[in-house]
Amino acid sequence: MKITPTEEQALLAQSVTRFLADRYGDDARRASEAMPDGFDRNVWTAIADLGWLGAAVGEAAGGFGGPREMAIVAEGVGSAMMAEPVIPACLALAILEAADPQSALLPALLGGERMACGLVSEMAEGLAVAGTNGARTVTGRFRAVPGAAAADAFVLALPDLACVLDASAKGVTVSGYRGMDGRRHAEISLDGVAVSADAVLCEGEAAGRIAARASLLHAMAVTAEASGLAARLFADTLAYAGQREQFGQPIGRFQALQHRLADMFVAVEEIRSLALAVARAAEDGGKPGRAVSQALVGAVDRALHVAKEAIQLHGGVGMTEDLPLGAGLRRVKVLQLMPGGAEDHRSRLTTSKD
Amino acid sequence: MDAGWSPSDIAFRDEVRAFTRENLPSDIRDKVMSGRPLARSDHMRWQDILARKGWIAGFWPERYGGCDWTPAQSYIFQEETTYAGAPWLLPFGVNYVGPVIYTYGTEEQKARHLPGIVSNEVFWCQGYSEPNAGSDLARLSTRAERDGDHYVVNGSKIWTSMAHWADWIFALVRTDPQVRPQAGISFLLIDLRSPGVSIRPIRSIEGAHHLNQVFFDNVRVPVENRIGEENKGWTYAKYLLGHERVLSAEIGKAKRMLDRLRAIAAERGLSGSYRHRDRLNQLETDLLALEWTTLRMLEAVMDGSAPGFEASVLKLRGSTIVQAIAEATADTLGPEAVPYDPSLIAEGTNDPGSELARHMGIVSEFLFQRAPTIWGGSNEIQRNIISKHALGLG
């Protein structure tokens, strides 16, 4: 079976964990959130140097990985609740690599000098591609894209068109706002934006394949982020249950809490399993579909349960901003409600006929 | 989604699938598929087929009559056969007492007892729980007192599945009442034809008889039927409980039951209803999580990195999911689940089954599936194990 990570993947996971432990505590997260872009450019350069942004990009194009590597990075992002828009940037690079590995934009994005967000159709409303070859226009609204206000470009993977749009192009409006999760999101409006010939990465069937893969990677990243986040919130709660004393003993001695912690543990293990299932599908070049949507919904639902239990088991202190539990709940709620998040996948599952 | 099975695992899967398709008797399959209770002869007929193929105890070492299957092969075998509608391979001999005998037994005990399990000729049952020792199993009080080269056994065992079909029982008995409970237990093999053994049937909520209470009234058991050392039985029992839980995820069975749920919803024109789709979706998601957790744990078992509590996770979730599918299926029948007469689906009936009988099978299964969250260490006990061993909470 191809379940255990390779040695290289295990090393990557260790290096991600180490970087976050050294450089990205809760104070660093809060500082990032407070910056004008909603993230810290120094952190951005550091993670670009570590190769995180190219996690999904193969070696030939200057990256070091594939889907499993991107999932490892997304898990790290989840566990540290990073404000930096790592996942949109990874997604942009993955689309670009698949559509045009020679693109001049690719090395600039990999190195962190420029920043782009990857966009897939399930993140959009009112999406329409009009016109014919050479004279295409794109219309649509992406309501919640982390980091988009600071992006130089958007890399779109739509069912029959993959293209790069400059953030300052005519017809592109980007309005930034602070999100529930403390991150700086933006709404991107595309109003008949002209896609010039050199902005087109590919069209037709090839674009369809790239869009399917990008959707799968996006779902994988959401699932992996939920996994890292839930594991972190559970670890914090378990540690607290061992320290906090009431009635003359650590609260972790009480069976009422032990059983809830056991259920949280099982939920975290199941989220890991679901994240692995999606990563395996991405590795095998699978398509998004029922099982992928179920894995995403299952992971986010369980992470939401873990986040709420983490606050409850901490008691009063769980309600304070001194601890990162609130940030965890706010982030997982965004993973549930954002376009392309768990509720969208759930509604697809309960309405589509497949 | 594919776990990335090796070519040899895929070849084995195809072999098991083809064998089951060609050899599973259709009347048995029909009974299993519709959830109707199986007779002893149904189990034995299928197990005889497996015994002839050499697949009764596939995971056992070859020298004891097994095939040295890897954990992956055992998993594939169980999933493929149960998904195809084969009866549950009764675990009492193969999975429980057999491995205890070849791990801790004497050469004489191995020679005497293992061949009968591999050939499917000897039917075993398990004597663990007692009326006053359920979850707190170590408090068991069935006494075994030495009298020369025999033990004299007095007491009773309860919830003994299929004791009324069995030839032998393996039992935990108290040989030293003076020490702490775990330190005074021995593991005995007892011939159920011994004078002084009596069996009382217990009818369970679905109306079938598979549970029993077994009474021992001055039953004389040769000392040579004790496994391992006197008063060390708890060690062997814990080893056995570990084996029991590895099989509890029941992915193949859950998939089979989900197929039936979808079919019933389609028959009743409910496939498109929100209630059905939402519930089905939840069950499929839970099963997906369980399946991939099982695969992760399977690989950990094979590369030696398994932490030891994985079986509790699988038991906890597996039992809950199968239970939920069974209930969703009965609910989907709606008013058609109201007619229920256990005598119409009694275990001896092997006709192909009217629609009414099939529906009653679903009701029977809904009721029966309340048991898995209780048996094999209740789910509350599994949570205790997880909090103690995985989480380090005392």
Coordinates of C-alpha atoms in Angstrom, one line a residue, chain B residues 141-147 150-156 173 188 190-198 214-222:
Chain B
S141 CA -16.4 -15.9 40.1
T142 CA -16.8 -19.3 38.3
R143 CA -14.6 -21.4 40.6
A144 CA -12.2 -24.2 39.5
E145 CA -10.8 -26.2 42.4
R146 CA -8.1 -28.8 42.1
D147 CA -9.0 -32.3 42.9
H150 CA -8.9 -32.5 37.6
Y151 CA -10.4 -29.1 38.2
V152 CA -13.9 -29.1 39.6
V153 CA -15.8 -26.2 38.0
N154 CA -18.8 -24.5 39.5
G155 CA -20.6 -21.3 38.3
S156 CA -22.0 -19.9 35.1
V173 CA -12.3 -19.5 35.7
L188 CA -9.6 -23.8 30.7
I190 CA -14.0 -27.6 28.6
D191 CA -15.8 -30.3 26.7
L192 CA -19.5 -29.3 26.7
R193 CA -20.6 -32.9 26.8
S194 CA -19.0 -33.2 30.3
P195 CA -21.5 -34.2 33.0
G196 CA -22.7 -31.2 34.9
V197 CA -22.9 -28.8 32.0
S198 CA -26.3 -27.3 31.2
V214 CA -24.0 -22.0 30.5
F215 CA -24.0 -23.6 33.9
F216 CA -21.3 -25.7 35.5
D217 CA -22.3 -27.9 38.3
N218 CA -19.3 -29.9 39.6
V219 CA -17.9 -30.3 36.1
R220 CA -14.7 -32.2 36.1
V221 CA -12.1 -30.8 33.7
P222 CA -8.7 -32.6 33.3

